[in-house]
Amino acid sequence: MMEAFNLLLFVVEAVGYFTLMVTLLHFRHRLGLGVFLTALGVMHFMETYLAASFYVALPFGVASPGSSVFFAGKLMMILMLYLQEDAATVRQPIYGLLVGNLLTVAIAWILQLHLTIELSPGHAADLNFLREMGWLMVWGTALLYLDSLGIILLYERLGRFLKRKVIWRFMICGLVLLTFDQVGFFGALYYFLDVPLSAFWDGWRAKMFAVGVYTVLFAIYQVYVRRGRVATGARSISDVFSDLTFRERYNDLLERTGRDVLTGVYDRARMEMEAPVMIRESLRLGQFATVVILDADHFKDVNDQFGHLQGDEVLKAITKRLGNILRSSDRIFRFGGEEFVAVCPGTDHDEGLLFAERLRWTIATSVRTPDGTPVTVSIGVATADEDGASFQSVLTAADNRLYQAKKSGRNCVVGRSGLVIAG
């Protein structure tokens, strides 16, 4: 009966802690993030004190709420903070705790030099206890720092396999890192306080149970609270879990930036950032990399005769054909106006010429102006490292061949050695 009652209190404590901390985290933009971080920090002494001296009987053994409920909850809160902020923000409470605990130990050593006076009988200052607790807190904070790094790295690594399974990732990270923490913190308890080995397994089972409770609460928060907030912000439900981690948010932002507004392909700034890397990586792997530059023929006439809106539709049609023909490893960039550049890693010159000719033929036979006139393109092709070892040199060679294609009557592909594939 006592064990069941303690377990009920155990769950109530976890629910209360989670509810309070998530409320502070959820309203951090109104209250300020400092409120959440301060609340997280002031609990550290009590967590350490309870973990060292306060134990209760549970159905699965003897455990301390300080370690199993509050410390486990703190680590899960740090992961939730990371999901909604970034690593730089997460470091703030951890560094603050570490500095504060080191200061506690230093002050405890200095205070021992005082000649104290006992004003109330039986209530002398217990400096040994203060110093002992200080070292435990320092060790606990050092473990918390490692736990925090580990839980973030593991969460990101799991994202490769469970990208949309946020709740599963949350639970797995808690199980793994709190197991690691139990090993490390129990070693300190055993060294400083001679805590018996049986407490290790009891505490571990209690932490695993706590992870289960926090996972259920996290799932409720994700499904009901976060979803409700997303709905009021006019975001789609499919976007509920879009901002998973800082790196995932960064990659998502990067994917949506550097794109041409009209056609949706990457723009010139993105080309200057990515294309040189693609060329270098291909050469590093001992592969060719081909650059294809194309220009819509007589495009000014299209704009003059039918207007810029119709000219825009022609450009969209061209980029659609490019997207259908390119491989997933290739990249297409809008170079400027009616010019586009495709970078094709792992593609030799002959393959690049075949690709370019297929593209020229596809556009000439499927893209039309409003009066039914076929739209044609002129294409220049160059390959690294035969035409240069840098993107700029290969692009220059391809651009020169595009100029040759224009001089050769347009609607054709020009490759190396003056080779011309006519339409």
Coordinates of C-alpha atoms in Angstrom, one line a residue:
M1 CA 0.0 0.0 0.0
M2 CA 2.8 2.4 0.9
E3 CA 4.7 1.6 -2.2
A4 CA 1.7 2.2 -4.4
F5 CA 1.0 5.5 -2.7
N6 CA 4.6 6.6 -3.2
L7 CA 4.3 5.7 -6.9
L8 CA 1.2 7.8 -7.1
L9 CA 3.1 10.8 -5.6
F10 CA 5.9 10.0 -7.9
V11 CA 3.6 10.5 -10.9
V12 CA 2.0 13.6 -9.4
E13 CA 5.4 15.1 -8.9
A14 CA 6.4 14.4 -12.5
V15 CA 3.2 15.8 -13.9
G16 CA 3.4 18.9 -11.7
Y17 CA 7.1 19.5 -12.6
F18 CA 6.4 19.0 -16.3
T19 CA 3.3 21.2 -16.4
L20 CA 5.1 24.1 -14.6
M21 CA 8.2 24.0 -16.7
V22 CA 6.4 23.5 -20.0
T23 CA 4.1 26.4 -19.2
L24 CA 7.1 28.6 -18.6
L25 CA 8.7 27.4 -21.8
H26 CA 5.5 27.7 -23.8
F27 CA 5.1 31.4 -22.7
R28 CA 8.8 32.3 -22.8
H29 CA 8.2 35.0 -25.4
R30 CA 5.8 36.8 -23.0
L31 CA 7.5 36.0 -19.7
G32 CA 11.1 36.0 -20.9
L33 CA 13.3 32.9 -21.3
G34 CA 15.1 33.9 -18.1
V35 CA 12.1 32.8 -16.0
F36 CA 12.3 29.3 -17.4
L37 CA 16.1 29.1 -17.0
T38 CA 16.0 30.5 -13.4
A39 CA 13.3 27.9 -12.4
L40 CA 15.5 25.2 -14.0
G41 CA 18.5 26.3 -12.1
V42 CA 17.1 26.8 -8.6
M43 CA 15.9 23.2 -8.5
H44 CA 19.5 21.9 -8.8
F45 CA 20.4 22.0 -5.1
M46 CA 17.2 20.3 -4.1
E47 CA 17.7 17.6 -6.8
T48 CA 21.2 16.9 -5.5
Y49 CA 20.2 16.9 -1.9
L50 CA 17.3 14.6 -2.4
A51 CA 19.4 12.3 -4.6
A52 CA 22.0 12.0 -1.8
S53 CA 19.6 11.6 1.2
F54 CA 15.9 11.2 0.4
Y55 CA 14.7 7.8 -0.8
V56 CA 11.2 6.2 -0.9
A57 CA 10.0 2.7 -1.5
L58 CA 8.4 2.1 -4.9
P59 CA 7.0 -1.1 -6.4
F60 CA 10.2 -1.6 -8.4
G61 CA 12.6 -0.7 -5.6
V62 CA 14.0 2.2 -3.6
A63 CA 14.6 5.5 -5.4
S64 CA 14.9 9.2 -4.9
P65 CA 12.5 11.7 -6.5
G66 CA 15.3 14.1 -6.7
S67 CA 17.2 11.9 -9.2
S68 CA 14.3 10.0 -10.8
V69 CA 11.7 12.8 -11.1
F70 CA 13.4 16.2 -11.0
F71 CA 16.8 15.5 -12.6
A72 CA 15.2 13.3 -15.3
G73 CA 12.6 16.0 -15.9
K74 CA 15.4 18.7 -16.1
L75 CA 17.2 16.7 -18.8
M76 CA 14.0 16.3 -20.8
M77 CA 13.2 20.0 -20.4
I78 CA 16.7 20.8 -21.8
L79 CA 15.8 18.7 -24.9
M80 CA 12.5 20.5 -25.3
L81 CA 14.3 23.8 -24.9
Y82 CA 16.7 22.7 -27.7
L83 CA 13.8 21.7 -29.9
Q84 CA 12.3 25.2 -29.7
E85 CA 15.4 27.3 -29.4
D86 CA 19.0 26.2 -30.3
A87 CA 22.2 24.8 -28.8
A88 CA 23.5 28.3 -27.8
T89 CA 20.4 28.8 -25.6
V90 CA 20.7 25.4 -24.0
R91 CA 24.3 26.0 -23.0
Q92 CA 23.3 29.0 -20.8
P93 CA 21.7 27.2 -17.9
I94 CA 24.3 24.4 -18.0
Y95 CA 27.3 26.9 -17.8
G96 CA 25.4 28.9 -15.2
L97 CA 24.9 25.8 -13.0
L98 CA 28.5 24.7 -13.4
V99 CA 29.9 28.1 -12.4
G100 CA 27.5 28.4 -9.5
N101 CA 28.4 25.0 -8.1
L102 CA 32.1 25.6 -8.4
L103 CA 31.5 28.9 -6.5
T104 CA 29.6 26.9 -3.9
V105 CA 32.6 24.6 -3.4
A106 CA 35.1 27.5 -3.2
I107 CA 33.0 29.4 -0.7
A108 CA 32.6 26.2 1.4
W109 CA 36.4 25.9 1.6
I110 CA 36.9 29.5 2.5
L111 CA 34.1 29.4 5.2
Q112 CA 36.0 26.6 7.0
L113 CA 38.7 29.1 7.8
H114 CA 36.3 31.1 10.0
L115 CA 36.1 30.6 13.8
T116 CA 32.3 30.2 14.1
I117 CA 30.0 30.9 17.0
E118 CA 27.1 28.7 17.9
L119 CA 24.2 31.1 18.7
S120 CA 21.6 28.3 19.0
P121 CA 22.6 25.1 20.8
G122 CA 22.7 22.1 18.4
H123 CA 22.5 24.3 15.3
A124 CA 26.2 24.6 14.3
A125 CA 27.0 25.1 10.6
D126 CA 27.7 21.8 8.9
L127 CA 30.5 22.9 6.6
N128 CA 31.4 19.3 5.8
F129 CA 27.9 18.7 4.5
L130 CA 28.1 21.9 2.4
R131 CA 31.4 21.0 0.9
E132 CA 30.2 17.5 0.2
M133 CA 27.1 18.7 -1.4
G134 CA 29.1 21.2 -3.4
W135 CA 31.2 18.5 -5.0
L136 CA 28.2 16.3 -5.7
M137 CA 26.6 19.3 -7.4
V138 CA 29.7 20.0 -9.5
W139 CA 29.8 16.4 -10.5
G140 CA 26.1 16.4 -11.3
T141 CA 26.4 19.5 -13.4
A142 CA 29.3 18.1 -15.3
L143 CA 27.2 15.0 -16.0
L144 CA 24.3 17.2 -17.0
Y145 CA 26.6 19.0 -19.5
L146 CA 27.6 15.6 -21.0
D147 CA 24.0 14.4 -20.9
S148 CA 22.8 17.6 -22.7
L149 CA 25.4 17.2 -25.4
G150 CA 24.6 13.5 -25.8
I151 CA 20.8 13.9 -25.8
I152 CA 21.0 16.6 -28.6
L153 CA 23.5 14.6 -30.7
L154 CA 21.5 11.4 -30.3
Y155 CA 18.2 13.2 -31.1
E156 CA 19.7 14.6 -34.4
R157 CA 21.3 11.2 -35.3
L158 CA 17.9 9.5 -34.8
G159 CA 16.4 12.1 -37.1
R160 CA 18.1 10.3 -40.0
F161 CA 15.9 7.3 -39.4
L162 CA 12.9 8.6 -37.4
K163 CA 12.6 12.1 -38.9
R164 CA 8.9 12.5 -38.2
K165 CA 8.8 10.3 -35.1
V166 CA 9.4 13.1 -32.7
I167 CA 7.9 11.4 -29.7
W168 CA 9.8 8.1 -30.3
R169 CA 13.1 10.1 -30.6
F170 CA 12.2 12.0 -27.3
M171 CA 11.7 8.7 -25.5
I172 CA 14.7 6.9 -26.9
C173 CA 17.0 9.8 -26.0
G174 CA 15.7 9.9 -22.5
L175 CA 16.2 6.1 -22.0
V176 CA 19.7 6.2 -23.3
L177 CA 21.1 9.3 -21.7
L178 CA 19.5 8.8 -18.3
T179 CA 21.0 5.3 -18.2
F180 CA 24.4 6.9 -18.9
D181 CA 23.7 9.5 -16.1
Q182 CA 22.7 6.8 -13.7
V183 CA 26.0 5.1 -14.1
G184 CA 28.0 8.4 -13.6
F185 CA 26.0 9.8 -10.7
F186 CA 25.8 6.6 -8.8
G187 CA 29.6 6.4 -9.0
A188 CA 29.8 9.7 -7.1
L189 CA 27.1 8.6 -4.6
Y190 CA 29.0 5.4 -4.0
Y191 CA 32.3 7.3 -3.6
F192 CA 31.1 10.1 -1.3
L193 CA 28.2 8.4 0.6
D194 CA 28.8 4.7 0.3
V195 CA 25.4 4.2 -1.3
P196 CA 24.8 0.4 -1.8
L197 CA 24.9 -1.2 -5.3
S198 CA 21.2 -2.2 -5.1
A199 CA 20.3 1.5 -5.3
F200 CA 21.8 1.7 -8.8
W201 CA 19.3 -0.7 -10.3
D202 CA 16.4 0.7 -8.3
G203 CA 17.2 4.2 -9.3
W204 CA 17.7 3.1 -13.0
R205 CA 14.2 1.5 -13.0
A206 CA 12.7 4.6 -11.5
K207 CA 14.4 6.8 -14.2
M208 CA 13.1 4.6 -16.9
F209 CA 9.6 4.8 -15.5
A210 CA 10.0 8.6 -15.3
V211 CA 11.0 8.7 -19.0
G212 CA 7.8 6.9 -19.8
V213 CA 5.7 9.4 -17.8
Y214 CA 7.5 12.4 -19.4
T215 CA 7.1 10.9 -22.9
V216 CA 3.3 10.6 -22.4
L217 CA 3.2 14.2 -21.2
F218 CA 5.4 15.3 -24.1
A219 CA 3.1 13.5 -26.6
I220 CA 0.0 15.3 -25.1
Y221 CA 1.8 18.6 -25.4
Q222 CA 2.9 18.0 -29.0
V223 CA -0.5 16.8 -30.1
Y224 CA -2.8 19.2 -28.3
V225 CA -0.9 22.3 -27.2
R226 CA 1.6 22.8 -30.1
R227 CA -1.0 21.8 -32.7
G228 CA -3.5 24.3 -31.3
R229 CA -0.9 27.0 -31.4
V230 CA 0.0 26.1 -35.0
A231 CA -3.6 26.2 -36.1
T232 CA -4.1 29.7 -34.7
G233 CA -1.0 30.8 -36.6
A234 CA -2.5 29.6 -39.9
R235 CA 0.1 26.9 -40.4
S236 CA -0.9 23.5 -41.7
I237 CA -1.1 20.5 -39.4
S238 CA 1.6 18.8 -41.5
D239 CA 3.9 21.6 -40.3
V240 CA 3.4 20.8 -36.5
F241 CA 6.8 19.1 -36.2
S242 CA 8.7 21.2 -38.8
D243 CA 11.0 22.9 -36.3
L244 CA 12.5 19.9 -34.7
T245 CA 16.0 21.0 -34.0
F246 CA 18.2 24.0 -34.7
R247 CA 20.0 22.2 -37.5
E248 CA 16.8 20.9 -39.0
R249 CA 15.3 24.4 -38.9
Y250 CA 18.5 25.7 -40.5
N251 CA 18.4 23.1 -43.3
D252 CA 14.7 23.8 -43.9
L253 CA 15.4 27.6 -44.1
L254 CA 18.4 27.0 -46.4
E255 CA 16.2 24.8 -48.6
R256 CA 13.7 27.6 -48.9
T257 CA 16.2 30.4 -49.4
G258 CA 18.4 31.1 -52.4
R259 CA 15.6 30.3 -54.8
D260 CA 14.5 32.3 -57.8
V261 CA 11.0 33.7 -57.1
L262 CA 9.7 33.2 -60.6
T263 CA 10.9 29.7 -61.5
G264 CA 11.5 28.1 -58.1
V265 CA 15.0 26.9 -59.1
Y266 CA 18.1 28.0 -57.2
D267 CA 19.4 31.5 -57.9
R268 CA 22.8 32.8 -58.8
A269 CA 23.9 33.4 -55.2
R270 CA 23.1 29.8 -54.3
M271 CA 25.0 28.7 -57.4
E272 CA 28.1 30.6 -56.3
M273 CA 27.9 28.9 -52.9
E274 CA 27.0 25.3 -53.9
A275 CA 28.4 24.7 -57.4
P276 CA 32.2 25.0 -56.5
V277 CA 31.6 22.5 -53.7
M278 CA 30.0 20.1 -56.1
I279 CA 32.8 20.3 -58.5
R280 CA 35.5 19.9 -55.8
E281 CA 33.7 16.9 -54.3
S282 CA 33.4 15.2 -57.7
L283 CA 37.1 15.7 -58.4
R284 CA 38.0 14.5 -54.9
L285 CA 36.2 11.3 -55.6
G286 CA 38.0 10.9 -58.9
Q287 CA 34.8 11.6 -60.9
F288 CA 33.9 14.0 -63.7
A289 CA 31.5 16.9 -63.3
T290 CA 29.7 18.5 -66.2
V291 CA 28.4 22.1 -66.3
V292 CA 25.6 22.8 -68.9
I293 CA 24.6 26.4 -69.6
L294 CA 21.6 27.1 -71.8
D295 CA 19.9 30.3 -73.1
A296 CA 16.4 30.7 -74.6
D297 CA 16.7 31.8 -78.2
H298 CA 15.2 35.1 -79.2
F299 CA 13.6 35.5 -75.8
K300 CA 13.4 39.2 -76.1
D301 CA 11.1 38.8 -79.1
V302 CA 8.8 36.7 -76.9
N303 CA 8.6 39.5 -74.3
D304 CA 8.2 42.2 -77.0
Q305 CA 5.4 40.3 -78.9
F306 CA 3.5 38.7 -76.1
G307 CA 4.4 40.6 -73.0
H308 CA 6.5 39.8 -69.9
L309 CA 3.9 37.6 -68.3
Q310 CA 3.8 35.2 -71.2
G311 CA 7.6 35.3 -71.2
D312 CA 7.5 34.3 -67.6
E313 CA 5.4 31.3 -68.5
V314 CA 7.9 30.3 -71.1
L315 CA 10.7 30.4 -68.5
K316 CA 8.6 28.3 -66.1
A317 CA 8.0 25.7 -68.9
I318 CA 11.7 25.5 -69.6
T319 CA 12.6 24.9 -65.9
K320 CA 9.9 22.3 -65.7
R321 CA 11.5 20.4 -68.5
L322 CA 14.8 20.7 -66.8
G323 CA 13.4 19.4 -63.6
N324 CA 12.0 16.4 -65.4
I325 CA 15.3 15.4 -67.0
L326 CA 17.8 16.2 -64.3
R327 CA 18.8 13.5 -61.7
S328 CA 18.3 14.1 -58.0
S329 CA 22.0 14.7 -57.6
D330 CA 22.1 17.4 -60.2
R331 CA 21.4 21.1 -59.5
I332 CA 19.8 23.7 -61.7
F333 CA 20.3 27.4 -61.2
R334 CA 18.9 30.5 -62.8
F335 CA 22.0 32.3 -64.0
G336 CA 20.3 35.5 -65.1
G337 CA 17.4 36.5 -67.3
E338 CA 16.7 33.6 -69.7
E339 CA 20.0 31.7 -68.9
F340 CA 20.2 28.6 -66.7
V341 CA 23.1 26.6 -65.4
A342 CA 22.9 22.9 -64.6
V343 CA 25.7 21.2 -62.6
C344 CA 25.9 17.4 -63.0
P345 CA 28.3 15.6 -60.7
G346 CA 29.6 12.2 -61.7
T347 CA 28.9 13.0 -65.4
D348 CA 31.5 12.8 -68.1
H349 CA 31.6 15.0 -71.2
D350 CA 29.9 12.6 -73.6
E351 CA 27.1 12.0 -71.0
G352 CA 26.8 15.7 -70.6
L353 CA 26.3 16.2 -74.3
L354 CA 23.7 13.5 -74.5
F355 CA 21.8 15.1 -71.6
A356 CA 22.1 18.5 -73.2
E357 CA 20.8 17.3 -76.6
R358 CA 17.9 15.5 -74.9
L359 CA 17.1 18.7 -73.1
R360 CA 17.3 20.8 -76.3
W361 CA 15.0 18.4 -78.2
T362 CA 12.5 18.2 -75.3
I363 CA 12.2 22.0 -75.1
A364 CA 12.0 22.4 -78.9
T365 CA 9.2 19.9 -79.2
S366 CA 7.1 20.7 -76.2
V367 CA 7.4 24.4 -75.3
R368 CA 5.5 26.9 -77.4
T369 CA 4.7 30.6 -77.4
P370 CA 1.0 31.6 -77.3
D371 CA 0.9 31.6 -81.2
G372 CA 2.3 28.1 -81.3
T373 CA 5.9 28.9 -82.3
P374 CA 8.4 26.4 -80.8
V375 CA 10.8 27.8 -78.2
T376 CA 14.4 26.7 -78.7
V377 CA 17.5 26.9 -76.6
S378 CA 21.2 27.1 -77.3
I379 CA 23.5 25.1 -75.0
G380 CA 27.2 25.1 -74.1
V381 CA 28.8 22.1 -72.3
A382 CA 32.1 21.8 -70.3
T383 CA 33.5 19.2 -68.0
A384 CA 35.8 19.2 -65.0
D385 CA 38.7 18.5 -64.9
E386 CA 39.2 18.4 -68.7
D387 CA 38.0 22.0 -69.1
G388 CA 39.3 23.2 -65.8
A389 CA 39.7 22.2 -62.1
S390 CA 37.4 24.9 -60.7
F391 CA 33.8 25.7 -61.2
Q392 CA 34.6 29.2 -62.5
S393 CA 36.9 27.8 -65.2
V394 CA 34.5 25.2 -66.3
L395 CA 31.6 27.7 -66.3
T396 CA 33.7 30.0 -68.4
A397 CA 34.4 27.2 -70.9
A398 CA 30.7 26.3 -71.1
D399 CA 29.7 30.0 -71.6
N400 CA 32.2 30.3 -74.5
R401 CA 30.6 27.3 -76.1
L402 CA 27.1 28.8 -75.6
Y403 CA 28.4 31.8 -77.5
Q404 CA 29.6 29.5 -80.3
A405 CA 26.1 27.8 -80.3
K406 CA 24.5 31.2 -80.8
K407 CA 26.9 32.0 -83.6
S408 CA 26.2 28.6 -85.2
G409 CA 22.5 29.4 -85.7
R410 CA 21.0 28.6 -82.3
N411 CA 19.0 25.6 -81.3
C412 CA 22.1 23.5 -80.9
V413 CA 24.6 22.0 -78.4
V414 CA 28.3 22.8 -78.5
G415 CA 30.8 20.8 -76.6
R416 CA 34.6 20.5 -76.5
S417 CA 36.8 20.7 -79.6
G418 CA 34.3 22.7 -81.6
L419 CA 31.9 19.7 -81.7
V420 CA 28.4 20.9 -82.6
I421 CA 25.3 18.9 -82.3
A422 CA 22.7 20.7 -84.4
G423 CA 19.0 20.7 -83.9

